[in-house]
PDB file of C-alpha atoms in Angstrom:
ATOM      1  CA  MET S   1     -55.413-112.598 -40.843  1.00 69.00           C
ATOM      2  CA  LEU S   2     -57.883-112.340 -43.704  1.00 82.00           C
ATOM      3  CA  ILE S   3     -60.289-115.193 -44.364  1.00 88.00           C
ATOM      4  CA  ASP S   4     -60.116-116.629 -47.869  1.00 92.00           C
ATOM      5  CA  TYR S   5     -62.818-115.472 -50.257  1.00 93.00           C
ATOM      6  CA  GLU S   6     -64.212-118.945 -50.917  1.00 94.00           C
ATOM      7  CA  THR S   7     -64.981-119.395 -47.209  1.00 95.00           C
ATOM      8  CA  LEU S   8     -66.610-115.953 -47.037  1.00 96.00           C
ATOM      9  CA  ARG S   9     -68.713-116.673 -50.134  1.00 95.00           C
ATOM     10  CA  THR S  10     -69.950-119.933 -48.629  1.00 95.00           C
ATOM     11  CA  LYS S  11     -70.836-118.216 -45.372  1.00 96.00           C
ATOM     12  CA  ALA S  12     -72.636-115.384 -47.173  1.00 96.00           C
ATOM     13  CA  THR S  13     -74.967-117.863 -48.863  1.00 95.00           C
ATOM     14  CA  THR S  14     -76.000-119.303 -45.480  1.00 94.00           C
ATOM     15  CA  VAL S  15     -76.997-116.020 -43.784  1.00 96.00           C
ATOM     16  CA  VAL S  16     -80.429-116.081 -45.455  1.00 94.00           C
ATOM     17  CA  MET S  17     -82.018-118.218 -48.128  1.00 93.00           C
ATOM     18  CA  ILE S  18     -80.989-116.994 -51.584  1.00 94.00           C
ATOM     19  CA  PRO S  19     -83.697-117.881 -54.170  1.00 93.00           C
ATOM     20  CA  ASP S  20     -82.377-120.263 -56.824  1.00 93.00           C
ATOM     21  CA  HIS S  21     -83.122-117.880 -59.688  1.00 94.00           C
ATOM     22  CA  TYR S  22     -81.205-114.964 -58.132  1.00 95.00           C
ATOM     23  CA  ARG S  23     -77.846-114.156 -59.698  1.00 94.00           C
ATOM     24  CA  LEU S  24     -74.690-112.998 -57.942  1.00 95.00           C
ATOM     25  CA  GLU S  25     -74.119-109.551 -59.466  1.00 93.00           C
ATOM     26  CA  MET S  26     -71.418-108.161 -57.164  1.00 93.00           C
ATOM     27  CA  GLU S  27     -68.696-109.621 -54.942  1.00 94.00           C
ATOM     28  CA  ASP S  28     -65.848-107.381 -53.862  1.00 94.00           C
ATOM     29  CA  ASN S  29     -63.960-105.864 -50.942  1.00 93.00           C
ATOM     30  CA  THR S  30     -65.395-102.619 -49.572  1.00 92.00           C
ATOM     31  CA  PRO S  31     -65.047 -99.748 -48.997  1.00 90.00           C
ATOM     32  CA  LYS S  32     -62.490 -98.975 -51.679  1.00 83.00           C
ATOM     33  CA  GLY S  33     -59.305 -97.530 -50.243  1.00 81.00           C
ATOM     34  CA  ASP S  34     -60.013 -98.906 -46.757  1.00 85.00           C
ATOM     35  CA  GLU S  35     -61.100-102.452 -47.446  1.00 89.00           C
ATOM     36  CA  LYS S  36     -62.510-104.055 -44.301  1.00 93.00           C
ATOM     37  CA  TYR S  37     -65.472-106.023 -45.614  1.00 95.00           C
ATOM     38  CA  ARG S  38     -66.479-108.464 -48.330  1.00 95.00           C
ATOM     39  CA  SER S  39     -69.775-107.474 -49.968  1.00 96.00           C
ATOM     40  CA  PHE S  40     -72.113-109.733 -51.939  1.00 97.00           C
ATOM     41  CA  ILE S  41     -75.206-108.675 -53.911  1.00 96.00           C
ATOM     42  CA  TRP S  42     -77.687-111.070 -55.494  1.00 96.00           C
ATOM     43  CA  GLU S  43     -80.446-109.756 -57.765  1.00 94.00           C
ATOM     44  CA  ASP S  44     -83.612-111.092 -59.330  1.00 93.00           C
ATOM     45  CA  PRO S  45     -82.876-110.941 -63.086  1.00 89.00           C
ATOM     46  CA  GLU S  46     -86.551-110.290 -63.803  1.00 86.00           C
ATOM     47  CA  LYS S  47     -87.164-107.557 -61.194  1.00 83.00           C
ATOM     48  CA  ASN S  48     -84.811-104.615 -60.729  1.00 76.00           C
ATOM     49  CA  ASP S  49     -85.998-103.779 -57.220  1.00 83.00           C
ATOM     50  CA  CYS S  50     -85.519-107.262 -55.728  1.00 92.00           C
ATOM     51  CA  LYS S  51     -82.057-107.920 -54.322  1.00 94.00           C
ATOM     52  CA  ILE S  52     -80.186-109.315 -51.326  1.00 96.00           C
ATOM     53  CA  GLU S  53     -76.978-107.766 -49.980  1.00 97.00           C
ATOM     54  CA  VAL S  54     -74.700-109.462 -47.435  1.00 97.00           C
ATOM     55  CA  VAL S  55     -71.573-107.812 -45.988  1.00 97.00           C
ATOM     56  CA  LEU S  56     -69.031-109.807 -43.949  1.00 97.00           C
ATOM     57  CA  ASP S  57     -65.949-108.747 -42.003  1.00 95.00           C
ATOM     58  CA  LEU S  58     -62.796-109.726 -43.897  1.00 95.00           C
ATOM     59  CA  GLU S  59     -60.887-110.760 -40.761  1.00 93.00           C
ATOM     60  CA  THR S  60     -63.559-112.396 -38.588  1.00 94.00           C
ATOM     61  CA  GLY S  61     -66.215-113.390 -41.127  1.00 95.00           C
ATOM     62  CA  ASP S  62     -68.864-111.814 -38.874  1.00 96.00           C
ATOM     63  CA  LEU S  63     -72.024-110.439 -40.452  1.00 97.00           C
ATOM     64  CA  ILE S  64     -71.834-106.644 -40.678  1.00 97.00           C
ATOM     65  CA  ARG S  65     -74.848-105.798 -42.817  1.00 97.00           C
ATOM     66  CA  LEU S  66     -77.850-107.483 -44.400  1.00 98.00           C
ATOM     67  CA  ASP S  67     -80.363-105.828 -46.732  1.00 97.00           C
ATOM     68  CA  ILE S  68     -83.250-107.655 -48.378  1.00 96.00           C
ATOM     69  CA  ASP S  69     -85.417-105.829 -50.909  1.00 92.00           C
ATOM     70  CA  MET S  70     -88.285-107.997 -52.087  1.00 83.00           C
ATOM     71  CA  GLU S  71     -91.884-107.551 -53.194  1.00 72.00           C
ATOM     72  CA  ASP S  72     -94.837-107.561 -50.798  1.00 63.00           C
ATOM     73  CA  LYS S  73     -92.790-106.887 -47.669  1.00 57.00           C
ATOM     74  CA  ASN S  74     -95.671-104.746 -46.384  1.00 58.00           C
ATOM     75  CA  THR S  75     -98.116-107.652 -46.491  1.00 58.00           C
ATOM     76  CA  GLY S  76     -98.505-110.476 -44.029  1.00 57.00           C
ATOM     77  CA  ASN S  77     -99.781-111.066 -40.527  1.00 61.00           C
ATOM     78  CA  GLN S  78    -100.079-107.741 -38.731  1.00 63.00           C
ATOM     79  CA  ASP S  79    -101.142-109.380 -35.448  1.00 73.00           C
ATOM     80  CA  ASN S  80     -97.661-110.571 -34.529  1.00 81.00           C
ATOM     81  CA  SER S  81     -96.710-109.593 -31.007  1.00 88.00           C
ATOM     82  CA  GLU S  82     -93.678-107.662 -29.855  1.00 92.00           C
ATOM     83  CA  GLU S  83     -92.493-110.776 -28.006  1.00 93.00           C
ATOM     84  CA  ASP S  84     -92.633-112.837 -31.217  1.00 94.00           C
ATOM     85  CA  ALA S  85     -90.564-110.249 -33.066  1.00 95.00           C
ATOM     86  CA  LYS S  86     -87.954-110.063 -30.316  1.00 96.00           C
ATOM     87  CA  ALA S  87     -87.662-113.853 -30.101  1.00 97.00           C
ATOM     88  CA  ILE S  88     -86.851-114.057 -33.821  1.00 97.00           C
ATOM     89  CA  ALA S  89     -84.402-111.144 -33.611  1.00 97.00           C
ATOM     90  CA  ASP S  90     -82.725-112.658 -30.533  1.00 97.00           C
ATOM     91  CA  ALA S  91     -82.200-115.971 -32.320  1.00 97.00           C
ATOM     92  CA  PHE S  92     -80.712-114.207 -35.351  1.00 97.00           C
ATOM     93  CA  LEU S  93     -78.443-112.155 -33.100  1.00 97.00           C
ATOM     94  CA  MET S  94     -77.167-115.200 -31.197  1.00 97.00           C
ATOM     95  CA  LYS S  95     -76.291-116.868 -34.493  1.00 96.00           C
ATOM     96  CA  HIS S  96     -74.582-113.946 -36.233  1.00 96.00           C
ATOM     97  CA  ASN S  97     -73.109-111.659 -33.560  1.00 96.00           C
ATOM     98  CA  PRO S  98     -70.539-113.174 -31.179  1.00 95.00           C
ATOM     99  CA  ASP S  99     -70.822-110.166 -28.814  1.00 94.00           C
ATOM    100  CA  HIS S 100     -74.586-110.483 -28.309  1.00 96.00           C
ATOM    101  CA  THR S 101     -74.330-111.175 -24.554  1.00 96.00           C
ATOM    102  CA  ALA S 102     -73.021-107.616 -23.994  1.00 95.00           C
ATOM    103  CA  PHE S 103     -76.124-106.040 -25.563  1.00 97.00           C
ATOM    104  CA  THR S 104     -78.261-105.560 -22.468  1.00 96.00           C
ATOM    105  CA  TRP S 105     -80.238-102.493 -23.605  1.00 97.00           C
ATOM    106  CA  VAL S 106     -83.061-103.250 -26.051  1.00 97.00           C
ATOM    107  CA  ASN S 107     -85.605-100.938 -27.685  1.00 97.00           C
ATOM    108  CA  ILE S 108     -88.510-102.041 -29.932  1.00 96.00           C
ATOM    109  CA  GLU S 109     -90.511 -99.705 -32.175  1.00 95.00           C
ATOM    110  CA  GLU S 110     -93.299-100.331 -34.670  1.00 92.00           C
ATOM    111  CA  ARG S 111     -93.634 -97.970 -37.636  1.00 88.00           C
ATOM    112  CA  GLN S 112     -95.553 -98.520 -40.858  1.00 83.00           C
ATOM    113  CA  ASN S 113     -96.056-102.201 -40.008  1.00 86.00           C
ATOM    114  CA  PHE S 114     -92.326-102.803 -39.522  1.00 93.00           C
ATOM    115  CA  ARG S 115     -90.601-103.774 -36.269  1.00 95.00           C
ATOM    116  CA  PHE S 116     -87.353-101.945 -35.502  1.00 97.00           C
ATOM    117  CA  ILE S 117     -85.302-103.578 -32.751  1.00 98.00           C
ATOM    118  CA  THR S 118     -82.178-101.876 -31.415  1.00 98.00           C
ATOM    119  CA  TYR S 119     -79.596-103.609 -29.231  1.00 98.00           C
ATOM    120  CA  ARG S 120     -76.918-101.668 -27.365  1.00 97.00           C
ATOM    121  CA  GLU S 121     -74.352-102.037 -24.624  1.00 96.00           C
ATOM    122  CA  GLU S 122     -75.281 -99.866 -21.668  1.00 96.00           C
ATOM    123  CA  VAL S 123     -73.630 -97.869 -18.914  1.00 95.00           C
ATOM    124  CA  GLY S 124     -75.698 -96.750 -15.942  1.00 93.00           C
ATOM    125  CA  GLY S 125     -78.843 -97.977 -17.699  1.00 94.00           C
ATOM    126  CA  LEU S 126     -78.224 -95.754 -20.738  1.00 95.00           C
ATOM    127  CA  PRO S 127     -77.545 -97.092 -24.264  1.00 96.00           C
ATOM    128  CA  LEU S 128     -73.953 -96.704 -25.436  1.00 96.00           C
ATOM    129  CA  PRO S 129     -73.749 -95.175 -28.959  1.00 94.00           C
ATOM    130  CA  ASP S 130     -71.956 -97.060 -31.746  1.00 94.00           C
ATOM    131  CA  THR S 131     -72.425-100.421 -30.049  1.00 96.00           C
ATOM    132  CA  GLY S 132     -74.713-103.365 -30.665  1.00 96.00           C
ATOM    133  CA  CYS S 133     -76.847-103.633 -33.763  1.00 97.00           C
ATOM    134  CA  GLU S 134     -80.197-102.827 -35.357  1.00 98.00           C
ATOM    135  CA  ILE S 135     -82.636-105.354 -36.831  1.00 98.00           C
ATOM    136  CA  THR S 136     -85.735-104.674 -38.941  1.00 97.00           C
ATOM    137  CA  LEU S 137     -88.563-107.207 -39.420  1.00 96.00           C
ATOM    138  CA  ASP S 138     -91.476-106.993 -41.858  1.00 94.00           C
ATOM    139  CA  ASN S 139     -95.142-107.851 -41.208  1.00 91.00           C
ATOM    140  CA  SER S 140     -94.441-111.567 -41.483  1.00 92.00           C
ATOM    141  CA  LEU S 141     -91.540-111.247 -39.029  1.00 94.00           C
ATOM    142  CA  ASN S 142     -88.949-111.854 -41.735  1.00 95.00           C
ATOM    143  CA  ILE S 143     -85.650-110.114 -41.022  1.00 96.00           C
ATOM    144  CA  ILE S 144     -85.105-107.696 -43.904  1.00 96.00           C
ATOM    145  CA  ARG S 145     -82.371-105.468 -42.497  1.00 97.00           C
ATOM    146  CA  TYR S 146     -79.429-105.874 -40.109  1.00 98.00           C
ATOM    147  CA  ARG S 147     -76.736-103.386 -39.133  1.00 97.00           C
ATOM    148  CA  SER S 148     -73.856-104.199 -36.796  1.00 97.00           C
ATOM    149  CA  GLU S 149     -72.370-101.097 -35.183  1.00 95.00           C
ATOM    150  CA  GLN S 150     -68.613-100.742 -34.949  1.00 88.00           C
ATOM    151  CA  LYS S 151     -67.598 -99.546 -31.472  1.00 87.00           C
ATOM    152  CA  THR S 152     -65.551 -96.354 -31.830  1.00 86.00           C
ATOM    153  CA  ALA S 153     -64.550 -95.443 -28.248  1.00 91.00           C
ATOM    154  CA  PRO S 154     -63.515 -97.205 -25.026  1.00 92.00           C
ATOM    155  CA  ARG S 155     -66.246 -98.042 -22.536  1.00 91.00           C
ATOM    156  CA  PRO S 156     -66.726 -95.087 -20.131  1.00 92.00           C
ATOM    157  CA  LYS S 157     -67.077 -95.261 -16.350  1.00 92.00           C
ATOM    158  CA  TRP S 158     -70.156 -93.953 -14.583  1.00 93.00           C
ATOM    159  CA  PRO S 159     -69.207 -90.741 -12.656  1.00 93.00           C
ATOM    160  CA  ASP S 160     -69.400 -90.508  -8.881  1.00 94.00           C
ATOM    161  CA  SER S 161     -71.794 -87.542  -9.109  1.00 94.00           C
ATOM    162  CA  ILE S 162     -73.705 -85.508 -11.689  1.00 94.00           C
ATOM    163  CA  VAL S 163     -75.225 -82.024 -11.621  1.00 95.00           C
ATOM    164  CA  ASP S 164     -78.908 -81.526 -10.865  1.00 95.00           C
ATOM    165  CA  ALA S 165     -81.132 -81.547 -13.969  1.00 94.00           C
ATOM    166  CA  LYS S 166     -83.069 -78.498 -12.738  1.00 94.00           C
ATOM    167  CA  ASN S 167     -79.935 -76.365 -12.817  1.00 92.00           C
ATOM    168  CA  VAL S 168     -79.147 -77.483 -16.368  1.00 93.00           C
ATOM    169  CA  ARG S 169     -82.736 -76.813 -17.481  1.00 93.00           C
ATOM    170  CA  GLN S 170     -82.598 -73.264 -16.133  1.00 92.00           C
ATOM    171  CA  GLN S 171     -79.347 -72.628 -18.005  1.00 88.00           C
ATOM    172  CA  VAL S 172     -80.795 -73.918 -21.276  1.00 90.00           C
ATOM    173  CA  LEU S 173     -84.003 -71.858 -20.929  1.00 91.00           C
ATOM    174  CA  SER S 174     -82.040 -68.691 -20.278  1.00 89.00           C
ATOM    175  CA  ASP S 175     -80.156 -69.136 -23.576  1.00 87.00           C
ATOM    176  CA  LEU S 176     -83.080 -70.420 -25.661  1.00 89.00           C
ATOM    177  CA  GLN S 177     -84.457 -68.345 -28.558  1.00 89.00           C
ATOM    178  CA  MET S 178     -87.396 -69.067 -30.875  1.00 92.00           C
ATOM    179  CA  LYS S 179     -87.903 -68.241 -34.544  1.00 91.00           C
ATOM    180  CA  LEU S 180     -90.735 -68.746 -37.033  1.00 94.00           C
ATOM    181  CA  THR S 181     -89.983 -71.012 -39.974  1.00 92.00           C
ATOM    182  CA  MET S 182     -91.772 -73.044 -42.657  1.00 94.00           C
ATOM    183  CA  VAL S 183     -91.204 -76.796 -42.676  1.00 92.00           C
ATOM    184  CA  THR S 184     -92.356 -79.700 -44.821  1.00 92.00           C
ATOM    185  CA  LEU S 185     -94.031 -82.586 -43.008  1.00 90.00           C
ATOM    186  CA  TYR S 186     -93.978 -85.952 -44.789  1.00 90.00           C
ATOM    187  CA  PRO S 187     -96.573 -88.674 -44.010  1.00 85.00           C
ATOM    188  CA  SER S 188     -93.832 -91.297 -44.255  1.00 81.00           C
ATOM    189  CA  MET S 189     -91.993 -89.679 -41.330  1.00 84.00           C
ATOM    190  CA  TYR S 190     -94.751 -88.207 -39.155  1.00 82.00           C
ATOM    191  CA  GLU S 191     -98.109 -89.394 -37.878  1.00 80.00           C
ATOM    192  CA  MET S 192    -100.466 -87.318 -39.999  1.00 81.00           C
ATOM    193  CA  GLU S 193    -103.577 -87.783 -42.082  1.00 83.00           C
ATOM    194  CA  GLY S 194    -103.397 -87.989 -45.836  1.00 83.00           C
ATOM    195  CA  THR S 195    -100.641 -89.159 -48.148  1.00 85.00           C
ATOM    196  CA  LYS S 196     -99.232 -85.863 -49.435  1.00 89.00           C
ATOM    197  CA  PRO S 197     -96.581 -83.643 -47.771  1.00 90.00           C
ATOM    198  CA  GLU S 198     -97.804 -80.477 -46.076  1.00 91.00           C
ATOM    199  CA  TYR S 199     -96.221 -77.121 -45.297  1.00 92.00           C
ATOM    200  CA  ARG S 200     -96.551 -76.013 -41.676  1.00 91.00           C
ATOM    201  CA  LEU S 201     -95.656 -72.801 -39.888  1.00 96.00           C
ATOM    202  CA  VAL S 202     -93.781 -73.704 -36.713  1.00 94.00           C
ATOM    203  CA  TYR S 203     -91.585 -72.221 -34.028  1.00 96.00           C
ATOM    204  CA  GLU S 204     -88.054 -73.550 -34.070  1.00 92.00           C
ATOM    205  CA  ALA S 205     -85.811 -73.552 -31.007  1.00 91.00           C
ATOM    206  CA  ILE S 206     -82.363 -71.939 -31.359  1.00 88.00           C
ATOM    207  CA  PRO S 207     -80.237 -73.781 -30.572  1.00 87.00           C
ATOM    208  CA  ALA S 208     -82.241 -76.969 -31.010  1.00 84.00           C
ATOM    209  CA  HIS S 209     -79.581 -79.142 -29.358  1.00 85.00           C
ATOM    210  CA  ARG S 210     -77.197 -78.567 -26.490  1.00 87.00           C
ATOM    211  CA  LEU S 211     -74.548 -80.879 -25.067  1.00 91.00           C
ATOM    212  CA  ILE S 212     -74.275 -80.078 -21.349  1.00 92.00           C
ATOM    213  CA  ASP S 213     -71.606 -81.988 -19.444  1.00 93.00           C
ATOM    214  CA  ALA S 214     -73.451 -83.984 -16.769  1.00 93.00           C
ATOM    215  CA  ILE S 215     -70.493 -83.753 -14.364  1.00 93.00           C
ATOM    216  CA  THR S 216     -69.640 -80.043 -14.607  1.00 91.00           C
ATOM    217  CA  GLY S 217     -72.926 -78.629 -15.914  1.00 90.00           C
ATOM    218  CA  VAL S 218     -71.004 -76.634 -18.544  1.00 89.00           C
ATOM    219  CA  ASP S 219     -71.771 -76.796 -22.276  1.00 89.00           C
ATOM    220  CA  HIS S 220     -69.129 -78.805 -24.120  1.00 90.00           C
ATOM    221  CA  PHE S 221     -68.855 -76.261 -26.948  1.00 87.00           C
ATOM    222  CA  GLY S 222     -70.492 -72.949 -26.035  1.00 82.00           C
ATOM    223  CA  ILE S 223     -73.602 -71.309 -27.478  1.00 81.00           C
ATOM    224  CA  GLU S 224     -71.825 -69.951 -30.579  1.00 80.00           C
ATOM    225  CA  HIS S 225     -71.105 -73.488 -31.742  1.00 84.00           C
ATOM    226  CA  TYR S 226     -74.810 -74.203 -32.322  1.00 80.00           C
ATOM    227  CA  MET S 227     -75.795 -70.960 -34.059  1.00 79.00           C
ATOM    228  CA  MET S 228     -76.137 -70.988 -37.846  1.00 74.00           C
ATOM    229  CA  PRO S 229     -74.750 -68.035 -39.838  1.00 77.00           C
ATOM    230  CA  PRO S 230     -77.313 -65.622 -41.341  1.00 75.00           C
ATOM    231  CA  SER S 231     -78.805 -66.588 -44.696  1.00 76.00           C
ATOM    232  CA  HIS S 232     -80.642 -64.801 -47.498  1.00 77.00           C
ATOM    233  CA  PRO S 233     -83.102 -66.036 -50.143  1.00 77.00           C
ATOM    234  CA  ILE S 234     -81.706 -66.831 -53.582  1.00 72.00           C
ATOM    235  CA  THR S 235     -82.868 -64.554 -56.402  1.00 73.00           C
ATOM    236  CA  PRO S 236     -85.027 -66.610 -58.795  1.00 69.00           C
ATOM    237  CA  MET S 237     -83.402 -67.331 -62.146  1.00 60.00           C
ATOM    238  CA  GLU S 238     -85.147 -66.579 -65.426  1.00 61.00           C
ATOM    239  CA  ARG S 239     -86.779 -69.552 -67.103  1.00 53.00           C
ATOM    240  CA  ASP S 240     -85.374 -70.804 -70.369  1.00 52.00           C
ATOM    241  CA  ASN S 241     -86.744 -73.025 -73.103  1.00 50.00           C
ATOM    242  CA  THR S 242     -85.216 -76.161 -71.549  1.00 46.00           C
ATOM    243  CA  SER S 243     -87.650 -76.152 -68.623  1.00 43.00           C
ATOM    244  CA  ASN S 244     -90.015 -78.524 -70.370  1.00 45.00           C
ATOM    245  CA  LEU S 245     -87.488 -81.356 -70.237  1.00 42.00           C
ATOM    246  CA  GLY S 246     -88.403 -82.215 -66.622  1.00 42.00           C
ATOM    247  CA  GLY S 247     -86.331 -84.035 -64.020  1.00 42.00           C
ATOM    248  CA  THR S 248     -83.564 -83.023 -61.647  1.00 43.00           C
ATOM    249  CA  LEU S 249     -80.008 -83.995 -62.440  1.00 46.00           C
ATOM    250  CA  THR S 250     -76.493 -83.951 -61.073  1.00 46.00           C
ATOM    251  CA  LEU S 251     -73.446 -84.170 -63.304  1.00 44.00           C
ATOM    252  CA  GLU S 252     -69.989 -85.136 -62.230  1.00 43.00           C
ATOM    253  CA  GLU S 253     -66.793 -85.675 -64.217  1.00 42.00           C
ATOM    254  CA  SER S 254     -64.493 -88.388 -62.872  1.00 41.00           C
ATOM    255  CA  GLU S 255     -60.768 -88.880 -63.277  1.00 41.00           C
ATOM    256  CA  LYS S 256     -61.347 -91.936 -65.441  1.00 44.00           C
ATOM    257  CA  GLY S 257     -63.250 -90.048 -68.106  1.00 49.00           C
ATOM    258  CA  LYS S 258     -66.635 -91.378 -67.002  1.00 52.00           C
ATOM    259  CA  MET S 259     -69.619 -89.066 -66.808  1.00 52.00           C
ATOM    260  CA  PRO S 260     -72.605 -90.368 -64.760  1.00 55.00           C
ATOM    261  CA  LEU S 261     -75.935 -88.622 -65.274  1.00 54.00           C
ATOM    262  CA  ASN S 262     -78.698 -89.172 -62.677  1.00 55.00           C
ATOM    263  CA  LEU S 263     -82.272 -88.108 -63.438  1.00 55.00           C
ATOM    264  CA  ASP S 264     -85.296 -88.216 -61.170  1.00 52.00           C
ATOM    265  CA  HIS S 265     -87.716 -90.636 -62.759  1.00 50.00           C
ATOM    266  CA  PRO S 266     -89.314 -88.627 -65.589  1.00 50.00           C
ATOM    267  CA  SER S 267     -92.314 -88.951 -67.811  1.00 45.00           C
ATOM    268  CA  GLU S 268     -92.258 -91.628 -70.479  1.00 48.00           C
ATOM    269  CA  GLY S 269     -91.140 -89.123 -73.068  1.00 50.00           C
ATOM    270  CA  LEU S 270     -87.906 -88.115 -71.351  1.00 51.00           C
ATOM    271  CA  ILE S 271     -85.893 -91.024 -72.704  1.00 53.00           C
ATOM    272  CA  LYS S 272     -86.725 -89.744 -76.170  1.00 55.00           C
ATOM    273  CA  ASN S 273     -85.251 -86.394 -75.120  1.00 66.00           C
ATOM    274  CA  ILE S 274     -81.833 -87.754 -74.139  1.00 75.00           C
ATOM    275  CA  ALA S 275     -80.339 -85.934 -77.090  1.00 78.00           C
ATOM    276  CA  ALA S 276     -81.771 -82.684 -75.711  1.00 77.00           C
ATOM    277  CA  TRP S 277     -80.207 -83.396 -72.297  1.00 75.00           C
ATOM    278  CA  GLU S 278     -76.877 -84.133 -73.951  1.00 80.00           C
ATOM    279  CA  LEU S 279     -77.085 -80.811 -75.774  1.00 81.00           C
ATOM    280  CA  LEU S 280     -78.029 -78.951 -72.573  1.00 78.00           C
ATOM    281  CA  LEU S 281     -75.143 -80.485 -70.604  1.00 79.00           C
ATOM    282  CA  GLY S 282     -72.596 -80.210 -73.363  1.00 82.00           C
ATOM    283  CA  ILE S 283     -72.183 -83.977 -73.798  1.00 85.00           C
ATOM    284  CA  ASP S 284     -70.755 -84.364 -77.278  1.00 87.00           C
ATOM    285  CA  PRO S 285     -71.866 -87.744 -78.721  1.00 84.00           C
ATOM    286  CA  LYS S 286     -68.766 -87.638 -80.922  1.00 85.00           C
ATOM    287  CA  LEU S 287     -66.604 -87.709 -77.787  1.00 87.00           C
ATOM    288  CA  TYR S 288     -68.773 -89.669 -75.349  1.00 86.00           C
ATOM    289  CA  MET S 289     -70.646 -92.917 -75.713  1.00 84.00           C
ATOM    290  CA  LEU S 290     -73.467 -94.226 -73.512  1.00 81.00           C
ATOM    291  CA  GLU S 291     -71.863 -97.138 -71.696  1.00 77.00           C
ATOM    292  CA  LYS S 292     -74.540 -98.143 -69.197  1.00 73.00           C
ATOM    293  CA  SER S 293     -78.133 -97.279 -68.282  1.00 74.00           C
ATOM    294  CA  LYS S 294     -80.344 -98.290 -65.363  1.00 72.00           C
ATOM    295  CA  ASP S 295     -83.996 -97.624 -64.508  1.00 70.00           C
ATOM    296  CA  ASP S 296     -85.234 -98.442 -60.979  1.00 69.00           C
ATOM    297  CA  ASP S 297     -88.692 -96.854 -61.443  1.00 66.00           C
ATOM    298  CA  GLU S 298     -87.581 -93.786 -59.475  1.00 69.00           C
ATOM    299  CA  ARG S 299     -84.478 -92.656 -61.299  1.00 74.00           C
ATOM    300  CA  ILE S 300     -82.832 -93.218 -64.626  1.00 73.00           C
ATOM    301  CA  GLU S 301     -79.051 -93.438 -64.468  1.00 78.00           C
ATOM    302  CA  LEU S 302     -76.932 -93.029 -67.576  1.00 79.00           C
ATOM    303  CA  LEU S 303     -73.181 -93.591 -67.555  1.00 81.00           C
ATOM    304  CA  TYR S 304     -71.115 -92.028 -70.329  1.00 83.00           C
ATOM    305  CA  LYS S 305     -67.505 -92.840 -71.137  1.00 82.00           C
ATOM    306  CA  LEU S 306     -65.029 -90.980 -73.287  1.00 83.00           C
ATOM    307  CA  LYS S 307     -64.700 -92.834 -76.574  1.00 80.00           C
ATOM    308  CA  GLY S 308     -60.948 -92.469 -76.340  1.00 71.00           C
ATOM    309  CA  LYS S 309     -61.039 -94.411 -73.079  1.00 59.00           C
ATOM    310  CA  VAL S 310     -62.973 -97.341 -74.504  1.00 53.00           C
ATOM    311  CA  GLY S 311     -60.771-100.394 -74.684  1.00 54.00           C
ATOM    312  CA  GLU S 312     -57.912 -98.697 -72.817  1.00 55.00           C
ATOM    313  CA  GLY S 313     -56.633-100.455 -69.715  1.00 56.00           C
ATOM    314  CA  PRO S 314     -58.021-103.581 -68.045  1.00 60.00           C
ATOM    315  CA  GLU S 315     -61.792-103.941 -67.789  1.00 64.00           C
ATOM    316  CA  PRO S 316     -63.197-104.182 -64.251  1.00 66.00           C
ATOM    317  CA  GLU S 317     -63.856-107.709 -63.061  1.00 76.00           C
ATOM    318  CA  ALA S 318     -67.388-108.866 -63.727  1.00 78.00           C
ATOM    319  CA  LEU S 319     -68.451-108.936 -60.046  1.00 82.00           C
ATOM    320  CA  SER S 320     -66.406-105.963 -58.781  1.00 84.00           C
ATOM    321  CA  VAL S 321     -67.821-102.791 -57.238  1.00 82.00           C
ATOM    322  CA  ASP S 322     -66.643-100.801 -60.265  1.00 77.00           C
ATOM    323  CA  ALA S 323     -68.502-103.059 -62.660  1.00 75.00           C
ATOM    324  CA  TYR S 324     -71.657-103.093 -60.526  1.00 78.00           C
ATOM    325  CA  THR S 325     -71.866 -99.343 -59.874  1.00 65.00           C
TER     326      THR S 325
END
């Protein structure tokens, strides 16, 4: 039985403190077509990148997801201990996840001054995928992210015996191949000096991953499953006179006559060149009108609608997913 929306809205406001000046910009059932959750998004009207999102289960009212994007989340006390972080996460978990007693496997990582705490059910001392939850804390030990996993399979039983790891290792080594490849290493993902990405020449294992059944010692899929088909470089295209517009874009026509245009955040002059983009993409201003625009300091999003569609049919509700997107 679904919980009434008023009860869910009240509960959503108690998950974390919502600043008084924040406005509720979206409240709707999600995902569309398979509605299981009630999603709420509050935003700071003065700052585009500051928002709070809370997602609750429609039937139980349990917290499914929490995302908090606020300024200065990288600042604060960096001397907080791992025990302090876990104590705060444990208290949050006990309050918002009724199945918390089953999460006996815990892993804590620290990356870029954030604490990432993962809780899982376990079998034989190993974490069980798609169980438990993940919690992220900032430098000040504020919880800024929460994800509750939805268990997808029945709990397995630990087998009476498993094959020896040495035998499996020998099988993998006999099939393993190596190839040279160029990769991009990003400072945000790897421990490396500097702040700019770097190209590196590396050896890559083929296949990089194998799934060997621990009971039989036989690969679940076979070696062909992991091999990628051959590829060839793309012939460079000739430059044209539109290359000075800058930005990368994707264009998609929807059934409702809407045409969203996403641009990587450009130079200040790009907005003045919207007419040039419209010409390049074949957007006829006589047929389409700019309905909505958004700038998040990384991308500019422009939403066009067929003029013939304007005023036709019911308008989306003010707080719906359709109106917010």
